[in-house]
Structures are given as C-alpha cells and as structure tokens.
C-alpha cells in the first residue's frame, strides 16, 4: 500500500492568508475610488494643500467645473470650512456610458488650523479651476521680537 504523504507546512497557510488580506486592502483602500479629487462617500471631501508663512496660512484646492458662486467659505476662530456643489449639465442625451468618472454633487471640507486667523482680512482667488485662500494670522498669535538693551 503506497499512499501519498503530504508534508504539512503551517507557514503556507499563513502566507495565503496574508496575500488575501493584501488583496482586500488594495481593493478597498488603494482602489480607484480614492484616486479622485473628491471621495464619494457620505458627502464628499475636497483635497487641499496648506502651507504657512510668517504672516498667513495659504490654502489651495482644485475645484474644476465649479462656479465661484457655488463655493461657500466660512472661518470661525481657527476652523476653515469650504463647501460647494458641482452640477451635471444634461443638455442632450449622450447615449450609453462606457465609463462615467466625472463627479457631480456637493463637497465639503472642514480643517482646523494650528492658530487663529483673521477671517475679515482673508482673501480668496479663483483661477483656472484652483481656489487659493490667504488667511492672515491673528495679531495676538504672530511672533513679536523684543529688543534687548545692554546696560
């Protein structure tokens, strides 16, 4: 009686589990739905770049296809909120879509800045589909230099 003896390798089962977990992670997080300017779950989020200089925070956000009057910007203390909406223009029947990747609907982004800003002196520029906000820091939080007198 010759039987087949299969050697048991417990690591083989662990490796296949890890490969399954890697595939699951890639499909759910790294997949195409995370590659757009807006995420599509529960009201959308706007992508933003924020940098700081001595006097202000500068925020840039791509908002292609959005009209200026469809964007609302509010500042409360050190919290910035940008929201708006893009609307699909359905002027004619376009046939059966093979892919439809343009995103329409509302978006919103709320961001807490590390310091208070002066909302009344904030500036917004909308150029070539990019919104640029300049948010001056509040006077109370700007660094002040003190001259030292030698005696």
Tab-separated table of N, CA and C in Angstrom:
chain	number	residue	atom	x	y	z
A	1	UNK	N	0.823	-1.185	0.000
A	1	UNK	CA	0.000	0.000	0.000
A	1	UNK	C	0.858	1.235	0.000
A	2	UNK	N	0.898	1.792	-1.125
A	2	UNK	CA	1.661	3.030	-1.211
A	2	UNK	C	0.683	4.186	-1.170
A	3	UNK	N	0.818	5.020	-0.201
A	3	UNK	CA	-0.058	6.189	-0.075
A	3	UNK	C	0.737	7.460	-0.268
A	4	UNK	N	0.037	8.498	-0.592
A	4	UNK	CA	0.702	9.795	-0.751
A	4	UNK	C	0.816	10.455	0.612
A	5	UNK	N	2.004	10.801	0.927
A	5	UNK	CA	2.243	11.524	2.176
A	5	UNK	C	2.556	12.965	1.807
A	6	UNK	N	1.779	13.878	2.349
A	6	UNK	CA	1.968	15.302	2.076
A	6	UNK	C	2.546	15.938	3.324
A	7	UNK	N	3.625	16.586	3.134
A	7	UNK	CA	4.279	17.251	4.262
A	7	UNK	C	3.467	18.475	4.660
A	8	UNK	N	3.200	18.638	5.931
A	8	UNK	CA	2.438	19.775	6.455
A	8	UNK	C	3.369	20.958	6.646
A	9	UNK	N	3.002	22.070	6.023
A	9	UNK	CA	3.789	23.298	6.151
A	9	UNK	C	2.861	24.395	6.653
A	10	UNK	N	2.887	24.675	7.956
A	10	UNK	CA	1.959	25.659	8.519
A	10	UNK	C	2.172	27.070	7.973
A	11	UNK	N	3.378	27.412	7.559
A	11	UNK	CA	3.633	28.764	7.038
A	11	UNK	C	2.916	29.014	5.715
A	12	UNK	N	2.655	27.950	4.940
A	12	UNK	CA	1.961	28.109	3.668
A	12	UNK	C	0.570	28.700	3.903
A	13	UNK	N	-0.128	28.274	4.942
A	13	UNK	CA	-1.457	28.791	5.243
A	13	UNK	C	-1.396	30.245	5.688
A	14	UNK	N	-0.372	30.607	6.425
A	14	UNK	CA	-0.223	31.999	6.873
A	14	UNK	C	0.055	32.914	5.694
A	15	UNK	N	0.908	32.489	4.783
A	15	UNK	CA	1.232	33.297	3.610
A	15	UNK	C	-0.008	33.513	2.756
A	16	UNK	N	-0.819	32.485	2.535
A	16	UNK	CA	-2.012	32.664	1.709
A	16	UNK	C	-3.013	33.597	2.396
A	17	UNK	N	-3.105	33.558	3.727
A	17	UNK	CA	-3.963	34.485	4.449
A	17	UNK	C	-3.459	35.917	4.280
A	18	UNK	N	-2.158	36.111	4.362
A	18	UNK	CA	-1.595	37.448	4.189
A	18	UNK	C	-1.855	37.965	2.781
A	19	UNK	N	-1.701	37.103	1.772
A	19	UNK	CA	-1.978	37.531	0.400
A	19	UNK	C	-3.437	37.939	0.239
A	20	UNK	N	-4.334	37.201	0.861
A	20	UNK	CA	-5.763	37.544	0.805
A	20	UNK	C	-6.021	38.884	1.482
A	21	UNK	N	-5.387	39.126	2.625
A	21	UNK	CA	-5.552	40.401	3.322
A	21	UNK	C	-4.985	41.555	2.493
A	22	UNK	N	-3.834	41.347	1.855
A	22	UNK	CA	-3.246	42.381	0.996
A	22	UNK	C	-4.176	42.728	-0.156
A	23	UNK	N	-4.769	41.730	-0.790
A	23	UNK	CA	-5.709	41.981	-1.894
A	23	UNK	C	-6.928	42.759	-1.404
A	24	UNK	N	-7.455	42.360	-0.247
A	24	UNK	CA	-8.607	43.045	0.322
A	24	UNK	C	-8.285	44.510	0.604
A	25	UNK	N	-7.138	44.764	1.190
A	25	UNK	CA	-6.720	46.134	1.494
A	25	UNK	C	-6.567	46.953	0.221
A	26	UNK	N	-5.906	46.404	-0.786
A	26	UNK	CA	-5.706	47.126	-2.034
A	26	UNK	C	-7.021	47.440	-2.729
A	27	UNK	N	-7.954	46.494	-2.729
A	27	UNK	CA	-9.230	46.721	-3.396
A	27	UNK	C	-10.095	47.729	-2.664
A	28	UNK	N	-10.020	47.767	-1.336
A	28	UNK	CA	-10.913	48.644	-0.587
A	28	UNK	C	-10.329	50.016	-0.314
A	29	UNK	N	-9.027	50.154	-0.187
A	29	UNK	CA	-8.437	51.441	0.179
A	29	UNK	C	-7.662	52.063	-0.959
A	30	UNK	N	-6.855	51.299	-1.644
A	30	UNK	CA	-5.982	51.840	-2.670
A	30	UNK	C	-6.678	51.909	-4.017
A	31	UNK	N	-7.845	51.317	-4.128
A	31	UNK	CA	-8.558	51.229	-5.399
A	31	UNK	C	-8.967	52.557	-5.985
A	32	UNK	N	-9.621	52.549	-7.122
A	32	UNK	CA	-9.935	53.744	-7.890
A	32	UNK	C	-10.792	54.768	-7.164
A	33	UNK	N	-11.613	54.361	-6.203
A	33	UNK	CA	-12.483	55.363	-5.600
A	33	UNK	C	-11.723	56.360	-4.744
A	34	UNK	N	-10.487	56.090	-4.395
A	34	UNK	CA	-9.695	57.014	-3.590
A	34	UNK	C	-8.782	57.882	-4.453
A	35	UNK	N	-8.855	57.764	-5.758
A	35	UNK	CA	-7.929	58.483	-6.605
A	35	UNK	C	-8.491	59.770	-7.173
A	36	UNK	N	-9.705	60.135	-6.840
A	36	UNK	CA	-10.284	61.358	-7.392
A	36	UNK	C	-10.036	62.542	-6.459
A	37	UNK	N	-10.375	63.740	-6.923
A	37	UNK	CA	-10.213	64.936	-6.100
A	37	UNK	C	-11.156	64.921	-4.914
A	38	UNK	N	-12.283	64.247	-5.067
A	38	UNK	CA	-13.273	64.151	-4.007
A	38	UNK	C	-13.489	62.687	-3.706
A	39	UNK	N	-13.656	62.350	-2.435
A	39	UNK	CA	-14.079	60.987	-2.144
A	39	UNK	C	-15.592	60.962	-2.324
A	40	UNK	N	-16.140	59.804	-2.510
A	40	UNK	CA	-17.548	59.742	-2.860
A	40	UNK	C	-18.437	59.200	-1.755
A	41	UNK	N	-17.942	59.098	-0.552
A	41	UNK	CA	-18.790	58.550	0.492
A	41	UNK	C	-19.258	59.637	1.443
A	42	UNK	N	-20.529	59.591	1.798
A	42	UNK	CA	-21.131	60.465	2.809
A	42	UNK	C	-20.810	61.936	2.633
A	43	UNK	N	-21.200	62.535	1.567
A	43	UNK	CA	-20.821	63.915	1.329
A	43	UNK	C	-19.343	63.899	1.016
A	44	UNK	N	-18.933	64.594	0.062
A	44	UNK	CA	-17.583	64.416	-0.435
A	44	UNK	C	-16.597	65.357	0.207
A	45	UNK	N	-15.337	64.999	0.109
A	45	UNK	CA	-14.265	65.763	0.718
A	45	UNK	C	-13.406	66.383	-0.362
A	46	UNK	N	-13.038	67.610	-0.159
A	46	UNK	CA	-12.214	68.360	-1.089
A	46	UNK	C	-10.748	68.209	-0.712
A	47	UNK	N	-9.893	67.937	-1.674
A	47	UNK	CA	-8.452	67.844	-1.430
A	47	UNK	C	-7.882	69.253	-1.252
A	48	UNK	N	-6.971	69.423	-0.301
A	48	UNK	CA	-6.383	70.742	-0.027
A	48	UNK	C	-4.891	70.627	0.258
A	49	UNK	N	-4.150	71.653	-0.156
A	49	UNK	CA	-2.764	71.843	0.274
A	49	UNK	C	-2.757	73.064	1.170
A	50	UNK	N	-2.048	72.987	2.295
A	50	UNK	CA	-1.981	74.114	3.230
A	50	UNK	C	-0.520	74.346	3.585
A	51	UNK	N	-0.071	75.579	3.453
A	51	UNK	CA	1.260	75.908	3.948
A	51	UNK	C	1.194	77.198	4.740
A	52	UNK	N	2.235	77.435	5.511
A	52	UNK	CA	2.273	78.571	6.431
A	52	UNK	C	3.507	79.409	6.128
A	53	UNK	N	3.322	80.724	6.151
A	53	UNK	CA	4.472	81.622	6.118
A	53	UNK	C	4.415	82.473	7.386
A	54	UNK	N	5.223	83.481	7.467
A	54	UNK	CA	5.309	84.269	8.697
A	54	UNK	C	3.998	84.951	9.064
A	55	UNK	N	3.238	85.384	8.064
A	55	UNK	CA	2.042	86.176	8.331
A	55	UNK	C	0.710	85.478	8.096
A	56	UNK	N	0.713	84.359	7.370
A	56	UNK	CA	-0.576	83.779	6.978
A	56	UNK	C	-0.471	82.289	6.702
A	57	UNK	N	-1.646	81.668	6.609
A	57	UNK	CA	-1.778	80.317	6.089
A	57	UNK	C	-2.302	80.461	4.665
A	58	UNK	N	-1.792	79.652	3.754
A	58	UNK	CA	-2.257	79.677	2.366
A	58	UNK	C	-2.805	78.294	2.043
A	59	UNK	N	-4.042	78.274	1.569
A	59	UNK	CA	-4.742	77.028	1.261
A	59	UNK	C	-5.045	77.022	-0.225
A	60	UNK	N	-4.706	75.929	-0.907
A	60	UNK	CA	-5.080	75.784	-2.314
A	60	UNK	C	-5.903	74.509	-2.456
A	61	UNK	N	-6.917	74.586	-3.301
A	61	UNK	CA	-7.806	73.443	-3.519
A	61	UNK	C	-8.260	73.422	-4.974
A	62	UNK	N	-8.108	72.299	-5.654
A	62	UNK	CA	-8.613	72.209	-7.020
A	62	UNK	C	-10.128	72.036	-7.007
A	63	UNK	N	-10.820	72.900	-7.727
A	63	UNK	CA	-12.284	72.816	-7.817
A	63	UNK	C	-12.713	72.964	-9.279
A	64	UNK	N	-12.295	72.035	-10.140
A	64	UNK	CA	-12.630	72.153	-11.554
A	64	UNK	C	-14.123	72.025	-11.793
A	65	UNK	N	-14.621	72.843	-12.689
A	65	UNK	CA	-16.028	72.779	-13.048
A	65	UNK	C	-16.970	73.421	-12.056
A	66	UNK	N	-16.441	74.044	-11.020
A	66	UNK	CA	-17.272	74.683	-10.006
A	66	UNK	C	-17.319	76.177	-10.294
A	67	UNK	N	-18.514	76.740	-10.254
A	67	UNK	CA	-18.651	78.178	-10.438
A	67	UNK	C	-18.375	78.877	-9.115
A	68	UNK	N	-17.816	80.059	-9.184
A	68	UNK	CA	-17.432	80.808	-7.988
A	68	UNK	C	-18.606	81.000	-7.039
A	69	UNK	N	-19.782	81.249	-7.585
A	69	UNK	CA	-20.950	81.472	-6.725
A	69	UNK	C	-21.455	80.182	-6.074
A	70	UNK	N	-20.922	79.031	-6.474
A	70	UNK	CA	-21.314	77.758	-5.875
A	70	UNK	C	-20.369	77.314	-4.760
A	71	UNK	N	-19.413	78.168	-4.378
A	71	UNK	CA	-18.461	77.849	-3.317
A	71	UNK	C	-18.746	78.745	-2.117
A	72	UNK	N	-18.828	78.157	-0.937
A	72	UNK	CA	-19.049	78.900	0.304
A	72	UNK	C	-17.863	78.661	1.228
A	73	UNK	N	-17.267	79.763	1.717
A	73	UNK	CA	-16.098	79.681	2.602
A	73	UNK	C	-16.457	80.363	3.909
A	74	UNK	N	-16.264	79.667	5.035
A	74	UNK	CA	-16.507	80.269	6.346
A	74	UNK	C	-15.290	80.020	7.234
A	75	UNK	N	-15.018	81.001	8.090
A	75	UNK	CA	-13.916	80.909	9.047
A	75	UNK	C	-14.458	81.270	10.418
A	76	UNK	N	-14.240	80.381	11.376
A	76	UNK	CA	-14.632	80.631	12.756
A	76	UNK	C	-13.441	80.305	13.634
A	77	UNK	N	-12.825	81.344	14.229
A	77	UNK	CA	-11.623	81.117	15.044
A	77	UNK	C	-10.497	80.578	14.189
A	78	UNK	N	-10.142	79.312	14.403
A	78	UNK	CA	-9.093	78.702	13.593
A	78	UNK	C	-9.636	77.549	12.726
A	79	UNK	N	-10.954	77.532	12.508
A	79	UNK	CA	-11.574	76.474	11.703
A	79	UNK	C	-12.036	77.040	10.361
A	80	UNK	N	-11.579	76.406	9.313
A	80	UNK	CA	-11.938	76.781	7.943
A	80	UNK	C	-12.890	75.736	7.390
A	81	UNK	N	-13.970	76.199	6.758
A	81	UNK	CA	-14.917	75.291	6.097
A	81	UNK	C	-15.100	75.783	4.664
A	82	UNK	N	-14.890	74.873	3.714
A	82	UNK	CA	-15.116	75.159	2.298
A	82	UNK	C	-16.135	74.150	1.804
A	83	UNK	N	-17.233	74.632	1.224
A	83	UNK	CA	-18.224	73.719	0.672
A	83	UNK	C	-18.770	74.270	-0.626
A	84	UNK	N	-19.289	73.375	-1.424
A	84	UNK	CA	-19.837	73.776	-2.709
A	84	UNK	C	-20.504	72.616	-3.396
A	85	UNK	N	-20.817	72.823	-4.678
A	85	UNK	CA	-21.511	71.791	-5.427
A	85	UNK	C	-21.185	71.921	-6.901
A	86	UNK	N	-21.012	70.783	-7.539
A	86	UNK	CA	-20.884	70.749	-8.993
A	86	UNK	C	-22.147	70.106	-9.540
A	87	UNK	N	-22.629	70.657	-10.643
A	87	UNK	CA	-23.870	70.161	-11.224
A	87	UNK	C	-23.594	69.651	-12.625
A	88	UNK	N	-24.191	68.523	-12.933
A	88	UNK	CA	-24.051	67.957	-14.274
A	88	UNK	C	-24.909	68.749	-15.238
A	89	UNK	N	-24.366	68.999	-16.407
A	89	UNK	CA	-25.127	69.694	-17.433
A	89	UNK	C	-25.688	68.649	-18.399
A	90	UNK	N	-26.984	68.400	-18.322
A	90	UNK	CA	-27.632	67.413	-19.184
A	90	UNK	C	-28.432	68.142	-20.249
A	91	UNK	N	-27.739	68.634	-21.268
A	91	UNK	CA	-28.429	69.365	-22.322
A	91	UNK	C	-28.922	68.442	-23.429
A	92	UNK	N	-28.291	67.277	-23.582
A	92	UNK	CA	-28.710	66.337	-24.607
A	92	UNK	C	-28.413	64.920	-24.150
A	93	UNK	N	-29.088	63.985	-24.740
A	93	UNK	CA	-28.848	62.578	-24.432
A	93	UNK	C	-27.513	62.176	-25.049
A	94	UNK	N	-26.633	61.580	-24.258
A	94	UNK	CA	-25.303	61.253	-24.748
A	94	UNK	C	-25.121	59.773	-25.044
A	95	UNK	N	-26.143	58.972	-24.922
A	95	UNK	CA	-26.015	57.549	-25.222
A	95	UNK	C	-25.621	56.744	-24.004
A	96	UNK	N	-25.148	55.541	-24.240
A	96	UNK	CA	-24.755	54.649	-23.163
A	96	UNK	C	-23.316	54.937	-22.748
A	97	UNK	N	-23.121	55.180	-21.490
A	97	UNK	CA	-21.770	55.443	-20.990
A	97	UNK	C	-20.987	54.146	-20.894
A	98	UNK	N	-19.738	54.192	-21.320
A	98	UNK	CA	-18.827	53.086	-21.075
A	98	UNK	C	-18.117	53.300	-19.749
A	99	UNK	N	-17.814	54.550	-19.445
A	99	UNK	CA	-17.244	54.952	-18.151
A	99	UNK	C	-17.799	56.323	-17.827
A	100	UNK	N	-18.061	56.565	-16.584
A	100	UNK	CA	-18.507	57.881	-16.150
A	100	UNK	C	-17.737	58.221	-14.881
A	101	UNK	N	-16.635	58.971	-15.042
A	101	UNK	CA	-15.745	59.272	-13.928
A	101	UNK	C	-15.850	60.712	-13.443
A	102	UNK	N	-16.495	61.582	-14.204
A	102	UNK	CA	-16.667	62.943	-13.733
A	102	UNK	C	-17.606	62.928	-12.550
A	103	UNK	N	-17.268	63.670	-11.534
A	103	UNK	CA	-18.000	63.637	-10.286
A	103	UNK	C	-18.867	64.865	-10.152
A	104	UNK	N	-20.128	64.646	-9.794
A	104	UNK	CA	-21.064	65.737	-9.588
A	104	UNK	C	-21.683	65.591	-8.210
A	105	UNK	N	-22.060	66.710	-7.629
A	105	UNK	CA	-22.696	66.684	-6.319
A	105	UNK	C	-22.001	67.653	-5.373
A	106	UNK	N	-22.367	67.560	-4.119
A	106	UNK	CA	-21.832	68.502	-3.139
A	106	UNK	C	-20.525	67.988	-2.557
A	107	UNK	N	-19.714	68.924	-2.086
A	107	UNK	CA	-18.471	68.598	-1.396
A	107	UNK	C	-18.328	69.531	-0.215
A	108	UNK	N	-17.564	69.096	0.766
A	108	UNK	CA	-17.311	69.924	1.951
A	108	UNK	C	-16.008	69.488	2.581
A	109	UNK	N	-15.265	70.474	3.092
A	109	UNK	CA	-14.028	70.186	3.816
A	109	UNK	C	-13.930	71.142	4.987
A	110	UNK	N	-13.710	70.593	6.158
A	110	UNK	CA	-13.512	71.383	7.366
A	110	UNK	C	-12.108	71.097	7.860
A	111	UNK	N	-11.371	72.145	8.191
A	111	UNK	CA	-9.986	71.982	8.613
A	111	UNK	C	-9.704	72.915	9.783
A	112	UNK	N	-9.076	72.380	10.818
A	112	UNK	CA	-8.670	73.198	11.961
A	112	UNK	C	-7.207	73.575	11.776
A	113	UNK	N	-6.953	74.874	11.739
A	113	UNK	CA	-5.588	75.382	11.589
A	113	UNK	C	-4.933	75.458	12.964
A	114	UNK	N	-3.606	75.425	13.032
A	114	UNK	CA	-2.933	75.412	14.331
A	114	UNK	C	-3.058	76.721	15.113
A	115	UNK	N	-3.393	77.826	14.446
A	115	UNK	CA	-3.519	79.131	15.100
A	115	UNK	C	-4.768	79.841	14.610
A	116	UNK	N	-5.249	80.813	15.384
A	116	UNK	CA	-6.388	81.621	14.944
A	116	UNK	C	-5.993	82.489	13.759
A	117	UNK	N	-6.971	82.751	12.907
A	117	UNK	CA	-6.754	83.629	11.754
A	117	UNK	C	-7.758	84.769	11.806
A	118	UNK	N	-7.456	85.831	11.057
A	118	UNK	CA	-8.353	86.982	10.976
A	118	UNK	C	-9.228	86.808	9.742
A	119	UNK	N	-10.423	86.290	9.962
A	119	UNK	CA	-11.335	85.994	8.863
A	119	UNK	C	-11.736	87.217	8.063
A	120	UNK	N	-11.797	88.380	8.704
A	120	UNK	CA	-12.218	89.588	7.993
A	120	UNK	C	-11.161	90.064	7.005
A	121	UNK	N	-9.922	89.626	7.158
A	121	UNK	CA	-8.846	90.031	6.249
A	121	UNK	C	-8.460	88.920	5.272
A	122	UNK	N	-9.204	87.828	5.283
A	122	UNK	CA	-8.905	86.702	4.397
A	122	UNK	C	-9.192	87.072	2.947
A	123	UNK	N	-8.433	86.480	2.048
A	123	UNK	CA	-8.618	86.713	0.618
A	123	UNK	C	-8.792	85.384	-0.092
A	124	UNK	N	-9.665	85.376	-1.099
A	124	UNK	CA	-9.889	84.178	-1.907
A	124	UNK	C	-9.711	84.540	-3.374
A	125	UNK	N	-8.936	83.725	-4.094
A	125	UNK	CA	-8.715	83.917	-5.525
A	125	UNK	C	-9.089	82.618	-6.215
A	126	UNK	N	-9.838	82.735	-7.307
A	126	UNK	CA	-10.290	81.584	-8.067
A	126	UNK	C	-9.726	81.725	-9.473
A	127	UNK	N	-8.755	80.861	-9.821
A	127	UNK	CA	-8.105	80.994	-11.121
A	127	UNK	C	-7.824	79.618	-11.715
A	128	UNK	N	-8.246	79.412	-12.952
A	128	UNK	CA	-8.015	78.168	-13.688
A	128	UNK	C	-8.450	76.926	-12.907
A	129	UNK	N	-9.585	77.009	-12.236
A	129	UNK	CA	-10.102	75.862	-11.513
A	129	UNK	C	-9.454	75.596	-10.169
A	130	UNK	N	-8.598	76.519	-9.702
A	130	UNK	CA	-7.926	76.357	-8.412
A	130	UNK	C	-8.328	77.505	-7.498
A	131	UNK	N	-8.800	77.161	-6.314
A	131	UNK	CA	-9.157	78.129	-5.292
A	131	UNK	C	-7.951	78.318	-4.383
A	132	UNK	N	-7.521	79.579	-4.191
A	132	UNK	CA	-6.406	79.888	-3.298
A	132	UNK	C	-6.898	80.835	-2.229
A	133	UNK	N	-6.773	80.423	-0.971
A	133	UNK	CA	-7.175	81.237	0.172
A	133	UNK	C	-5.939	81.687	0.923
A	134	UNK	N	-5.889	82.979	1.244
A	134	UNK	CA	-4.829	83.508	2.093
A	134	UNK	C	-5.485	83.955	3.386
A	135	UNK	N	-5.117	83.301	4.484
A	135	UNK	CA	-5.742	83.529	5.783
A	135	UNK	C	-4.720	84.138	6.730
A	136	UNK	N	-4.766	85.472	6.935
A	136	UNK	CA	-3.776	86.115	7.809
A	136	UNK	C	-3.900	85.620	9.249
A	137	UNK	N	-2.757	85.418	9.871
A	137	UNK	CA	-2.748	85.011	11.276
A	137	UNK	C	-3.223	86.172	12.139
A	138	UNK	N	-3.900	85.842	13.230
A	138	UNK	CA	-4.360	86.867	14.165
A	138	UNK	C	-3.147	87.550	14.793
A	139	UNK	N	-3.265	88.849	15.026
A	139	UNK	CA	-2.156	89.620	15.591
A	139	UNK	C	-1.672	89.043	16.917
A	140	UNK	N	-2.581	88.528	17.713
A	140	UNK	CA	-2.204	88.015	19.038
A	140	UNK	C	-1.290	86.804	18.951
A	141	UNK	N	-1.309	86.076	17.837
A	141	UNK	CA	-0.501	84.868	17.740
A	141	UNK	C	0.763	85.047	16.909
A	142	UNK	N	0.941	86.206	16.280
A	142	UNK	CA	2.150	86.441	15.497
A	142	UNK	C	3.339	86.606	16.434
A	143	UNK	N	4.480	86.087	16.051
A	143	UNK	CA	5.655	86.263	16.904
A	143	UNK	C	6.068	87.733	16.950
A	144	UNK	N	6.448	88.159	18.105
A	144	UNK	CA	6.889	89.542	18.281
A	144	UNK	C	8.337	89.522	18.764
A	145	UNK	N	9.157	90.405	18.198
A	145	UNK	CA	10.541	90.473	18.667
A	145	UNK	C	10.673	91.568	19.723
A	146	UNK	N	11.479	91.282	20.686
A	146	UNK	CA	11.731	92.214	21.771
A	146	UNK	C	13.197	92.581	21.725
A	147	UNK	N	13.439	93.869	21.683
A	147	UNK	CA	14.817	94.343	21.642
A	147	UNK	C	15.413	94.262	23.047
A	148	UNK	N	16.622	93.768	23.127
A	148	UNK	CA	17.301	93.640	24.420
A	148	UNK	C	18.282	94.799	24.571
A	149	UNK	N	18.130	95.542	25.652
A	149	UNK	CA	19.037	96.649	25.952
A	149	UNK	C	20.178	96.152	26.817
A	150	UNK	N	21.377	96.530	26.468
A	150	UNK	CA	22.559	96.145	27.245
A	150	UNK	C	22.887	97.290	28.197
A	151	UNK	N	23.133	96.970	29.470
A	151	UNK	CA	23.477	98.022	30.454
A	151	UNK	C	24.863	97.828	30.965
